PDB file of C-alpha atoms and ligand atoms in Angstrom:
ATOM      1  CA  UNK A  15      54.281  14.416  79.013  1.00  0.00           C
ATOM      2  CA  UNK A  16      55.316  11.952  76.314  1.00  0.00           C
ATOM      3  CA  UNK A  17      52.533   9.675  75.197  1.00  0.00           C
ATOM      4  CA  UNK A  18      53.188   5.990  75.476  1.00  0.00           C
ATOM      5  CA  UNK A  19      51.135   5.379  72.340  1.00  0.00           C
ATOM      6  CA  UNK A  20      50.345   7.994  69.713  1.00  0.00           C
ATOM      7  CA  UNK A  21      48.334   6.809  66.710  1.00  0.00           C
ATOM      8  CA  UNK A  22      47.659   9.027  63.731  1.00  0.00           C
ATOM      9  CA  UNK A  23      45.720   8.503  60.522  1.00  0.00           C
ATOM     10  CA  UNK A  24      45.614   4.740  60.916  1.00  0.00           C
ATOM     11  CA  UNK A  25      43.786   2.608  58.327  1.00  0.00           C
ATOM     12  CA  UNK A  26      43.694  -1.194  58.535  1.00  0.00           C
ATOM     13  CA  UNK A  27      42.745  -3.387  55.589  1.00  0.00           C
ATOM     14  CA  UNK A  28      41.991  -7.032  54.897  1.00  0.00           C
ATOM     15  CA  UNK A  29      42.845  -7.190  51.210  1.00  0.00           C
ATOM     16  CA  UNK A  30      40.831  -4.392  49.634  1.00  0.00           C
ATOM     17  CA  UNK A  31      38.392  -4.186  52.594  1.00  0.00           C
ATOM     18  CA  UNK A  32      38.991  -1.155  54.797  1.00  0.00           C
ATOM     19  CA  UNK A  33      38.121  -2.462  58.277  1.00  0.00           C
ATOM     20  CA  UNK A  34      39.092   0.565  60.380  1.00  0.00           C
ATOM     21  CA  UNK A  35      39.489   4.072  59.077  1.00  0.00           C
ATOM     22  CA  UNK A  36      41.498   7.111  60.039  1.00  0.00           C
ATOM     23  CA  UNK A  37      42.065   6.439  63.711  1.00  0.00           C
ATOM     24  CA  UNK A  38      44.029   8.954  65.750  1.00  0.00           C
ATOM     25  CA  UNK A  39      44.379   8.630  69.497  1.00  0.00           C
ATOM     26  CA  UNK A  40      46.890   8.700  72.331  1.00  0.00           C
ATOM     27  CA  UNK A  41      47.406   6.549  75.401  1.00  0.00           C
ATOM     28  CA  UNK A  42      49.150   7.740  78.564  1.00  0.00           C
ATOM     29  CA  UNK A  43      51.716   5.573  80.322  1.00  0.00           C
ATOM     30  CA  UNK A  44      50.462   3.521  83.285  1.00  0.00           C
ATOM     31  CA  UNK A  45      46.810   3.844  82.411  1.00  0.00           C
ATOM     32  CA  UNK A  46      44.033   1.514  81.346  1.00  0.00           C
ATOM     33  CA  UNK A  47      42.173   2.333  78.135  1.00  0.00           C
ATOM     34  CA  UNK A  48      39.030   0.356  77.285  1.00  0.00           C
ATOM     35  CA  UNK A  49      37.775  -0.162  73.714  1.00  0.00           C
ATOM     36  CA  UNK A  50      34.015  -0.617  73.431  1.00  0.00           C
ATOM     37  CA  UNK A  51      31.611  -0.753  70.503  1.00  0.00           C
ATOM     38  CA  UNK A  52      29.375  -3.130  68.560  1.00  0.00           C
ATOM     39  CA  UNK A  53      30.586  -6.381  67.044  1.00  0.00           C
ATOM     40  CA  UNK A  54      32.456  -5.879  63.776  1.00  0.00           C
ATOM     41  CA  UNK A  55      33.431  -2.245  64.388  1.00  0.00           C
ATOM     42  CA  UNK A  56      37.112  -3.121  64.291  1.00  0.00           C
ATOM     43  CA  UNK A  57      38.178  -3.155  67.945  1.00  0.00           C
ATOM     44  CA  UNK A  58      40.255  -6.334  67.618  1.00  0.00           C
ATOM     45  CA  UNK A  59      41.653  -5.291  64.264  1.00  0.00           C
ATOM     46  CA  UNK A  60      42.769  -1.930  65.597  1.00  0.00           C
ATOM     47  CA  UNK A  61      44.179  -3.520  68.764  1.00  0.00           C
ATOM     48  CA  UNK A  62      46.309  -5.842  66.649  1.00  0.00           C
ATOM     49  CA  UNK A  63      47.754  -2.910  64.692  1.00  0.00           C
ATOM     50  CA  UNK A  64      49.293  -1.713  67.968  1.00  0.00           C
ATOM     51  CA  UNK A  65      51.794  -4.585  68.059  1.00  0.00           C
ATOM     52  CA  UNK A  66      52.069  -5.363  64.358  1.00  0.00           C
ATOM     53  CA  UNK A  67      49.988  -8.505  64.601  1.00  0.00           C
ATOM     54  CA  UNK A  68      47.412  -7.321  62.084  1.00  0.00           C
ATOM     55  CA  UNK A  69      49.820  -7.871  59.202  1.00  0.00           C
ATOM     56  CA  UNK A  70      50.197 -11.545  60.180  1.00  0.00           C
ATOM     57  CA  UNK A  71      46.663 -12.121  58.820  1.00  0.00           C
ATOM     58  CA  UNK A  72      46.724 -12.833  55.070  1.00  0.00           C
ATOM     59  CA  UNK A  73      45.877  -9.578  53.279  1.00  0.00           C
ATOM     60  CA  UNK A  74      46.379  -7.592  56.491  1.00  0.00           C
ATOM     61  CA  UNK A  75      47.788  -4.150  55.740  1.00  0.00           C
ATOM     62  CA  UNK A  76      48.195  -0.949  57.729  1.00  0.00           C
ATOM     63  CA  UNK A  77      48.541   2.710  56.738  1.00  0.00           C
ATOM     64  CA  UNK A  78      49.381   5.539  59.110  1.00  0.00           C
ATOM     65  CA  UNK A  79      51.554   5.795  62.183  1.00  0.00           C
ATOM     66  CA  UNK A  80      51.736   4.162  65.573  1.00  0.00           C
ATOM     67  CA  UNK A  81      54.320   5.811  67.798  1.00  0.00           C
ATOM     68  CA  UNK A  82      55.455   3.894  70.862  1.00  0.00           C
ATOM     69  CA  UNK A  83      57.430   6.299  73.056  1.00  0.00           C
ATOM     70  CA  UNK A  84      57.945   8.494  69.987  1.00  0.00           C
ATOM     71  CA  UNK A  85      59.192   5.686  67.738  1.00  0.00           C
ATOM     72  CA  UNK A  86      57.057   4.698  64.735  1.00  0.00           C
ATOM     73  CA  UNK A  87      56.346   0.961  64.944  1.00  0.00           C
ATOM     74  CA  UNK A  88      55.762   1.009  61.177  1.00  0.00           C
ATOM     75  CA  UNK A  89      58.978   2.882  60.410  1.00  0.00           C
ATOM     76  CA  UNK A  90      61.733   1.508  58.198  1.00  0.00           C
ATOM     77  CA  UNK A  91      63.991  -1.018  59.855  1.00  0.00           C
ATOM     78  CA  UNK A  92      61.637  -1.848  62.739  1.00  0.00           C
ATOM     79  CA  UNK A  93      61.563  -5.554  63.583  1.00  0.00           C
ATOM     80  CA  UNK A  94      57.957  -6.699  64.186  1.00  0.00           C
ATOM     81  CA  UNK A  95      59.172  -9.441  66.509  1.00  0.00           C
ATOM     82  CA  UNK A  96      60.873  -6.864  68.720  1.00  0.00           C
ATOM     83  CA  UNK A  97      57.671  -4.788  68.661  1.00  0.00           C
ATOM     84  CA  UNK A  98      55.657  -7.762  69.935  1.00  0.00           C
ATOM     85  CA  UNK A  99      58.105  -8.092  72.813  1.00  0.00           C
ATOM     86  CA  UNK A 100      57.491  -4.461  73.808  1.00  0.00           C
ATOM     87  CA  UNK A 101      53.747  -4.708  73.274  1.00  0.00           C
ATOM     88  CA  UNK A 102      52.426  -7.991  74.676  1.00  0.00           C
ATOM     89  CA  UNK A 103      49.037  -9.523  74.040  1.00  0.00           C
ATOM     90  CA  UNK A 104      46.501 -11.574  75.978  1.00  0.00           C
ATOM     91  CA  UNK A 105      43.733 -13.199  73.957  1.00  0.00           C
ATOM     92  CA  UNK A 106      40.064 -13.964  74.468  1.00  0.00           C
ATOM     93  CA  UNK A 107      40.631 -17.674  75.012  1.00  0.00           C
ATOM     94  CA  UNK A 108      43.439 -18.596  77.348  1.00  0.00           C
ATOM     95  CA  UNK A 109      46.069 -20.218  75.123  1.00  0.00           C
ATOM     96  CA  UNK A 110      48.824 -21.732  77.253  1.00  0.00           C
ATOM     97  CA  UNK A 111      51.234 -23.943  75.319  1.00  0.00           C
ATOM     98  CA  UNK A 112      49.465 -27.246  75.970  1.00  0.00           C
ATOM     99  CA  UNK A 113      52.425 -29.574  76.236  1.00  0.00           C
ATOM    100  CA  UNK A 114      54.474 -27.223  78.409  1.00  0.00           C
ATOM    101  CA  UNK A 115      54.590 -27.099  82.178  1.00  0.00           C
ATOM    102  CA  UNK A 116      53.316 -24.087  84.115  1.00  0.00           C
ATOM    103  CA  UNK A 117      56.937 -23.049  84.621  1.00  0.00           C
ATOM    104  CA  UNK A 118      57.909 -23.395  80.966  1.00  0.00           C
ATOM    105  CA  UNK A 119      54.825 -21.499  79.842  1.00  0.00           C
ATOM    106  CA  UNK A 120      55.944 -18.476  81.856  1.00  0.00           C
ATOM    107  CA  UNK A 121      59.581 -18.863  80.825  1.00  0.00           C
ATOM    108  CA  UNK A 122      58.808 -19.444  77.125  1.00  0.00           C
ATOM    109  CA  UNK A 123      59.302 -15.846  75.954  1.00  0.00           C
ATOM    110  CA  UNK A 124      62.446 -15.410  78.010  1.00  0.00           C
ATOM    111  CA  UNK A 125      64.058 -18.528  76.605  1.00  0.00           C
ATOM    112  CA  UNK A 126      63.443 -17.196  73.089  1.00  0.00           C
ATOM    113  CA  UNK A 127      65.041 -13.877  73.885  1.00  0.00           C
ATOM    114  CA  UNK A 128      68.277 -14.758  75.543  1.00  0.00           C
ATOM    115  CA  UNK A 129      70.122 -17.012  77.881  1.00  0.00           C
ATOM    116  CA  UNK A 130      69.326 -16.930  81.548  1.00  0.00           C
ATOM    117  CA  UNK A 131      70.771 -18.867  84.443  1.00  0.00           C
ATOM    118  CA  UNK A 132      68.379 -21.311  86.050  1.00  0.00           C
ATOM    119  CA  UNK A 133      68.275 -19.178  89.209  1.00  0.00           C
ATOM    120  CA  UNK A 134      67.444 -16.048  87.181  1.00  0.00           C
ATOM    121  CA  UNK A 135      64.660 -17.872  85.363  1.00  0.00           C
ATOM    122  CA  UNK A 136      63.318 -19.186  88.683  1.00  0.00           C
ATOM    123  CA  UNK A 137      63.153 -15.636  90.019  1.00  0.00           C
ATOM    124  CA  UNK A 138      61.436 -14.199  86.955  1.00  0.00           C
ATOM    125  CA  UNK A 139      58.916 -17.062  86.796  1.00  0.00           C
ATOM    126  CA  UNK A 140      58.028 -16.578  90.463  1.00  0.00           C
ATOM    127  CA  UNK A 141      57.820 -12.792  90.124  1.00  0.00           C
ATOM    128  CA  UNK A 142      55.613 -13.061  87.032  1.00  0.00           C
ATOM    129  CA  UNK A 143      53.292 -15.617  88.623  1.00  0.00           C
ATOM    130  CA  UNK A 144      53.039 -13.432  91.728  1.00  0.00           C
ATOM    131  CA  UNK A 145      52.375 -10.451  89.467  1.00  0.00           C
ATOM    132  CA  UNK A 146      49.545 -12.386  87.844  1.00  0.00           C
ATOM    133  CA  UNK A 147      48.131 -13.374  91.271  1.00  0.00           C
ATOM    134  CA  UNK A 148      48.658 -17.031  90.478  1.00  0.00           C
ATOM    135  CA  UNK A 149      51.745 -18.008  92.467  1.00  0.00           C
ATOM    136  CA  UNK A 150      49.964 -19.363  95.542  1.00  0.00           C
ATOM    137  CA  UNK A 151      47.723 -21.565  93.435  1.00  0.00           C
ATOM    138  CA  UNK A 152      50.470 -23.102  91.313  1.00  0.00           C
ATOM    139  CA  UNK A 153      53.703 -22.979  93.311  1.00  0.00           C
ATOM    140  CA  UNK A 154      53.405 -26.699  94.118  1.00  0.00           C
ATOM    141  CA  UNK A 155      52.609 -27.701  90.554  1.00  0.00           C
ATOM    142  CA  UNK A 156      55.079 -25.751  88.458  1.00  0.00           C
ATOM    143  CA  UNK A 157      56.147 -28.898  86.616  1.00  0.00           C
ATOM    144  CA  UNK A 158      52.586 -29.929  85.722  1.00  0.00           C
ATOM    145  CA  UNK A 159      51.096 -29.015  82.314  1.00  0.00           C
ATOM    146  CA  UNK A 160      49.681 -25.500  82.027  1.00  0.00           C
ATOM    147  CA  UNK A 161      46.657 -26.930  80.275  1.00  0.00           C
ATOM    148  CA  UNK A 162      45.673 -28.688  83.526  1.00  0.00           C
ATOM    149  CA  UNK A 163      44.730 -25.406  85.209  1.00  0.00           C
ATOM    150  CA  UNK A 164      41.197 -23.985  85.356  1.00  0.00           C
ATOM    151  CA  UNK A 165      40.157 -21.482  82.680  1.00  0.00           C
ATOM    152  CA  UNK A 166      40.659 -18.519  84.998  1.00  0.00           C
ATOM    153  CA  UNK A 167      44.031 -19.861  86.122  1.00  0.00           C
ATOM    154  CA  UNK A 168      45.057 -20.428  82.500  1.00  0.00           C
ATOM    155  CA  UNK A 169      44.207 -16.832  81.666  1.00  0.00           C
ATOM    156  CA  UNK A 170      46.321 -15.612  84.590  1.00  0.00           C
ATOM    157  CA  UNK A 171      49.077 -17.957  83.369  1.00  0.00           C
ATOM    158  CA  UNK A 172      48.900 -16.246  79.969  1.00  0.00           C
ATOM    159  CA  UNK A 173      49.129 -12.880  81.713  1.00  0.00           C
ATOM    160  CA  UNK A 174      52.174 -14.141  83.661  1.00  0.00           C
ATOM    161  CA  UNK A 175      53.726 -15.283  80.374  1.00  0.00           C
ATOM    162  CA  UNK A 176      53.038 -11.873  78.824  1.00  0.00           C
ATOM    163  CA  UNK A 177      54.494  -9.846  81.715  1.00  0.00           C
ATOM    164  CA  UNK A 178      57.557 -12.106  82.162  1.00  0.00           C
ATOM    165  CA  UNK A 179      59.302 -10.340  79.269  1.00  0.00           C
ATOM    166  CA  UNK A 180      58.536  -6.937  80.860  1.00  0.00           C
ATOM    167  CA  UNK A 181      56.631  -5.363  77.975  1.00  0.00           C
ATOM    168  CA  UNK A 182      55.796  -1.646  77.970  1.00  0.00           C
ATOM    169  CA  UNK A 183      52.236  -2.215  76.909  1.00  0.00           C
ATOM    170  CA  UNK A 184      49.793  -5.068  77.444  1.00  0.00           C
ATOM    171  CA  UNK A 185      46.962  -5.499  74.946  1.00  0.00           C
ATOM    172  CA  UNK A 186      43.987  -7.586  76.078  1.00  0.00           C
ATOM    173  CA  UNK A 187      41.220  -8.658  73.707  1.00  0.00           C
ATOM    174  CA  UNK A 188      38.148  -9.603  75.764  1.00  0.00           C
ATOM    175  CA  UNK A 189      40.343 -11.415  78.295  1.00  0.00           C
ATOM    176  CA  UNK A 190      37.400 -12.330  80.543  1.00  0.00           C
ATOM    177  CA  UNK A 191      34.790 -13.362  78.007  1.00  0.00           C
ATOM    178  CA  UNK A 192      35.479 -17.080  78.503  1.00  0.00           C
ATOM    179  CA  UNK A 193      35.666 -16.812  82.306  1.00  0.00           C
ATOM    180  CA  UNK A 194      33.247 -17.224  85.210  1.00  0.00           C
ATOM    181  CA  UNK A 195      32.378 -14.164  87.347  1.00  0.00           C
ATOM    182  CA  UNK A 196      34.885 -14.957  90.103  1.00  0.00           C
ATOM    183  CA  UNK A 197      37.773 -15.401  87.665  1.00  0.00           C
ATOM    184  CA  UNK A 198      36.621 -12.245  85.908  1.00  0.00           C
ATOM    185  CA  UNK A 199      36.853 -10.261  89.127  1.00  0.00           C
ATOM    186  CA  UNK A 200      40.308 -11.751  89.770  1.00  0.00           C
ATOM    187  CA  UNK A 201      41.472 -10.520  86.351  1.00  0.00           C
ATOM    188  CA  UNK A 202      39.886  -7.105  86.904  1.00  0.00           C
ATOM    189  CA  UNK A 203      41.685  -6.737  90.244  1.00  0.00           C
ATOM    190  CA  UNK A 204      44.869  -7.807  88.554  1.00  0.00           C
ATOM    191  CA  UNK A 205      44.469  -5.171  85.839  1.00  0.00           C
ATOM    192  CA  UNK A 206      44.251  -2.548  88.591  1.00  0.00           C
ATOM    193  CA  UNK A 207      47.574  -3.771  89.999  1.00  0.00           C
ATOM    194  CA  UNK A 208      49.298  -4.200  86.639  1.00  0.00           C
ATOM    195  CA  UNK A 209      48.636  -0.638  85.568  1.00  0.00           C
ATOM    196  CA  UNK A 210      51.140   0.538  88.161  1.00  0.00           C
ATOM    197  CA  UNK A 211      53.816  -1.061  85.956  1.00  0.00           C
ATOM    198  CA  UNK A 212      52.311  -1.404  82.495  1.00  0.00           C
ATOM    199  CA  UNK A 213      50.149   0.505  80.063  1.00  0.00           C
ATOM    200  CA  UNK A 214      47.036  -1.519  79.336  1.00  0.00           C
ATOM    201  CA  UNK A 215      44.566  -1.460  76.462  1.00  0.00           C
ATOM    202  CA  UNK A 216      41.582  -3.773  76.872  1.00  0.00           C
ATOM    203  CA  UNK A 217      38.723  -4.622  74.524  1.00  0.00           C
ATOM    204  CA  UNK A 218      35.534  -5.526  76.352  1.00  0.00           C
ATOM    205  CA  UNK A 219      31.854  -6.013  75.591  1.00  0.00           C
ATOM    206  CA  UNK A 220      31.090  -5.648  79.269  1.00  0.00           C
ATOM    207  CA  UNK A 221      30.248  -2.005  80.037  1.00  0.00           C
ATOM    208  CA  UNK A 222      30.490  -2.527  83.790  1.00  0.00           C
ATOM    209  CA  UNK A 223      33.930  -3.945  83.252  1.00  0.00           C
ATOM    210  CA  UNK A 224      35.009  -0.976  81.152  1.00  0.00           C
ATOM    211  CA  UNK A 225      33.640   1.352  83.835  1.00  0.00           C
ATOM    212  CA  UNK A 226      35.355  -0.602  86.640  1.00  0.00           C
ATOM    213  CA  UNK A 227      38.828  -1.093  85.200  1.00  0.00           C
ATOM    214  CA  UNK A 228      39.589   1.743  82.809  1.00  0.00           C
ATOM    215  CA  UNK A 229      40.721   5.339  83.134  1.00  0.00           C
ATOM    216  CA  UNK A 230      39.759   6.223  79.588  1.00  0.00           C
ATOM    217  CA  UNK A 231      37.245   4.659  77.217  1.00  0.00           C
ATOM    218  CA  UNK A 232      37.205   4.693  73.429  1.00  0.00           C
ATOM    219  CA  UNK A 233      33.900   4.086  71.651  1.00  0.00           C
ATOM    220  CA  UNK A 234      34.132   2.642  68.143  1.00  0.00           C
ATOM    221  CA  UNK A 235      31.251   2.326  65.714  1.00  0.00           C
ATOM    222  CA  UNK A 236      30.476   1.592  62.091  1.00  0.00           C
ATOM    223  CA  UNK A 237      27.902   3.292  59.913  1.00  0.00           C
ATOM    224  CA  UNK A 238      26.698  -0.004  58.390  1.00  0.00           C
ATOM    225  CA  UNK A 239      27.871  -3.558  57.844  1.00  0.00           C
ATOM    226  CA  UNK A 240      30.664  -3.496  55.259  1.00  0.00           C
ATOM    227  CA  UNK A 241      31.613   0.082  56.149  1.00  0.00           C
ATOM    228  CA  UNK A 242      34.820   0.780  58.040  1.00  0.00           C
ATOM    229  CA  UNK A 243      34.852   1.096  61.819  1.00  0.00           C
ATOM    230  CA  UNK A 244      35.775   4.471  63.257  1.00  0.00           C
ATOM    231  CA  UNK A 245      36.761   5.907  66.586  1.00  0.00           C
ATOM    232  CA  UNK A 246      33.761   7.983  67.612  1.00  0.00           C
ATOM    233  CA  UNK A 247      34.796   9.276  70.992  1.00  0.00           C
ATOM    234  CA  UNK A 248      37.627   8.868  73.497  1.00  0.00           C
ATOM    235  CA  UNK A 249      37.399  10.448  76.903  1.00  0.00           C
ATOM    236  CA  UNK A 250      37.705   9.834  80.616  1.00  0.00           C
ATOM    237  CA  UNK A 251      35.718   6.719  81.436  1.00  0.00           C
ATOM    238  CA  UNK A 252      33.621   8.579  83.979  1.00  0.00           C
ATOM    239  CA  UNK A 253      32.653  11.120  81.357  1.00  0.00           C
ATOM    240  CA  UNK A 254      31.882   8.513  78.656  1.00  0.00           C
ATOM    241  CA  UNK A 255      29.510   6.705  81.012  1.00  0.00           C
ATOM    242  CA  UNK A 256      27.873   9.803  82.487  1.00  0.00           C
ATOM    243  CA  UNK A 257      27.908  12.535  79.893  1.00  0.00           C
ATOM    244  CA  UNK A 258      29.388  11.559  76.514  1.00  0.00           C
ATOM    245  CA  UNK A 259      29.706  14.229  73.820  1.00  0.00           C
ATOM    246  CA  UNK A 260      28.354  12.165  70.939  1.00  0.00           C
ATOM    247  CA  UNK A 261      24.780  10.885  70.677  1.00  0.00           C
ATOM    248  CA  UNK A 262      25.898   7.522  69.236  1.00  0.00           C
ATOM    249  CA  UNK A 263      28.006   6.894  72.335  1.00  0.00           C
ATOM    250  CA  UNK A 264      25.060   7.715  74.578  1.00  0.00           C
ATOM    251  CA  UNK A 265      22.831   5.363  72.563  1.00  0.00           C
ATOM    252  CA  UNK A 266      25.351   2.547  72.768  1.00  0.00           C
ATOM    253  CA  UNK A 267      26.086   2.756  76.478  1.00  0.00           C
ATOM    254  CA  UNK A 268      22.420   3.083  77.350  1.00  0.00           C
ATOM    255  CA  UNK A 269      21.552   0.062  75.214  1.00  0.00           C
ATOM    256  CA  UNK A 270      19.509   1.983  72.648  1.00  0.00           C
ATOM    257  CA  UNK A 271      21.796   0.836  69.920  1.00  0.00           C
ATOM    258  CA  UNK A 272      20.813  -0.553  66.520  1.00  0.00           C
TER     259      UNK A 272
HETATM  260  N1  ATP B 564      40.749 -12.266  59.002  1.00  0.00           N
HETATM  261  C1  ATP B 564      39.847 -11.437  58.468  1.00  0.00           C
HETATM  262  N2  ATP B 564      39.665 -11.369  57.129  1.00  0.00           N
HETATM  263  C2  ATP B 564      38.764 -10.530  56.588  1.00  0.00           C
HETATM  264  N3  ATP B 564      37.998  -9.689  57.309  1.00  0.00           N
HETATM  265  C3  ATP B 564      38.128  -9.711  58.636  1.00  0.00           C
HETATM  266  C4  ATP B 564      39.054 -10.580  59.295  1.00  0.00           C
HETATM  267  N4  ATP B 564      38.960 -10.380  60.630  1.00  0.00           N
HETATM  268  C5  ATP B 564      38.009  -9.439  60.797  1.00  0.00           C
HETATM  269  N5  ATP B 564      37.518  -9.028  59.596  1.00  0.00           N
HETATM  270  C6  ATP B 564      36.467  -8.001  59.374  1.00  0.00           C
HETATM  271  O1  ATP B 564      36.943  -6.754  59.867  1.00  0.00           O
HETATM  272  C7  ATP B 564      35.892  -6.058  60.525  1.00  0.00           C
HETATM  273  C8  ATP B 564      36.306  -5.757  61.942  1.00  0.00           C
HETATM  274  O2  ATP B 564      36.419  -6.988  62.652  1.00  0.00           O
HETATM  275  P1  ATP B 564      36.959  -7.065  64.151  1.00  0.00           P
HETATM  276  O3  ATP B 564      37.140  -8.493  64.472  1.00  0.00           O
HETATM  277  O4  ATP B 564      38.111  -6.155  64.292  1.00  0.00           O
HETATM  278  O5  ATP B 564      35.710  -6.439  64.964  1.00  0.00           O
HETATM  279  P2  ATP B 564      35.455  -6.388  66.530  1.00  0.00           P
HETATM  280  O6  ATP B 564      35.027  -4.980  66.833  1.00  0.00           O
HETATM  281  O7  ATP B 564      36.623  -6.908  67.266  1.00  0.00           O
HETATM  282  O8  ATP B 564      34.197  -7.348  66.691  1.00  0.00           O
HETATM  283  P3  ATP B 564      33.790  -8.298  67.939  1.00  0.00           P
HETATM  284  O9  ATP B 564      33.249  -7.376  68.979  1.00  0.00           O
HETATM  285  O10 ATP B 564      32.745  -9.189  67.368  1.00  0.00           O
HETATM  286  O11 ATP B 564      35.016  -9.036  68.381  1.00  0.00           O
HETATM  287  C9  ATP B 564      34.646  -6.943  60.404  1.00  0.00           C
HETATM  288  O12 ATP B 564      33.915  -6.517  59.271  1.00  0.00           O
HETATM  289  C10 ATP B 564      35.230  -8.305  60.183  1.00  0.00           C
HETATM  290  O13 ATP B 564      34.342  -9.132  59.455  1.00  0.00           O
HETATM  291 MG1   MG B 565      36.914  -8.544  68.534  1.00  0.00          MG
END
């Protein structure tokens, strides 16, 4: 079966600093892959190489290949803006456009990408909000500012905004770390539903969360501060949390790290 994502020999730099080194891995379509590992091991950096956001950082540079459905995202003639439409991103802190209404937040990406009739936009906004499990809570306040929602609602609004443009892949960098436990569970349930339509890669510091939501788990580590982060082990989540192949993985998941 074709891999949705196929990374080989990927290095990511900030200036002359090699932050992640020689990563090769694949991701299956319609699956959830969790990235775990200690702070500074390059999880966010690597995640951002998967939709060409790393190079937006001053000094950010990438070597190697990232194939999305067999096409190299770093190949000649590839438009990074188009890549970011195919590979959406949800951040740690919910970041709705503060002056925009709930409706316009969801429609923002669509309006950039083409012209839609009002009725088409209405349908997509509703479908996306339903997809993000937020419709019932906001259907009577679509014209109110998105920034007036609770933190958990704002994060689901950002997910609705991300899925409105129908990406292939959804990247999530600690999407629950600013949320209360109930909102966290709502997002986790949502991830379970979204994987029927999207391929999801999620960074999390919460081991229970990785175990609950993901099919496969990738453990990243770094030998010492200032050294590059590396992918240590990628396997079925059940296996990583019960019987990993590498001692460092075992040490990390059992809290004997450092
Ligand atoms: N904008 C930047 N400029 C220079 N170095 C950076 C930048 N962002 C991150 N780094 C460095 O790159 C390395 C990897 O950082 P990254 O944020 O990817 O780690 P992480 O695994 O996501 O950590 P955390 O779990 O704390 O979020 C670290 O050494 C970090 O200091
Ligand atoms: Mg990070």
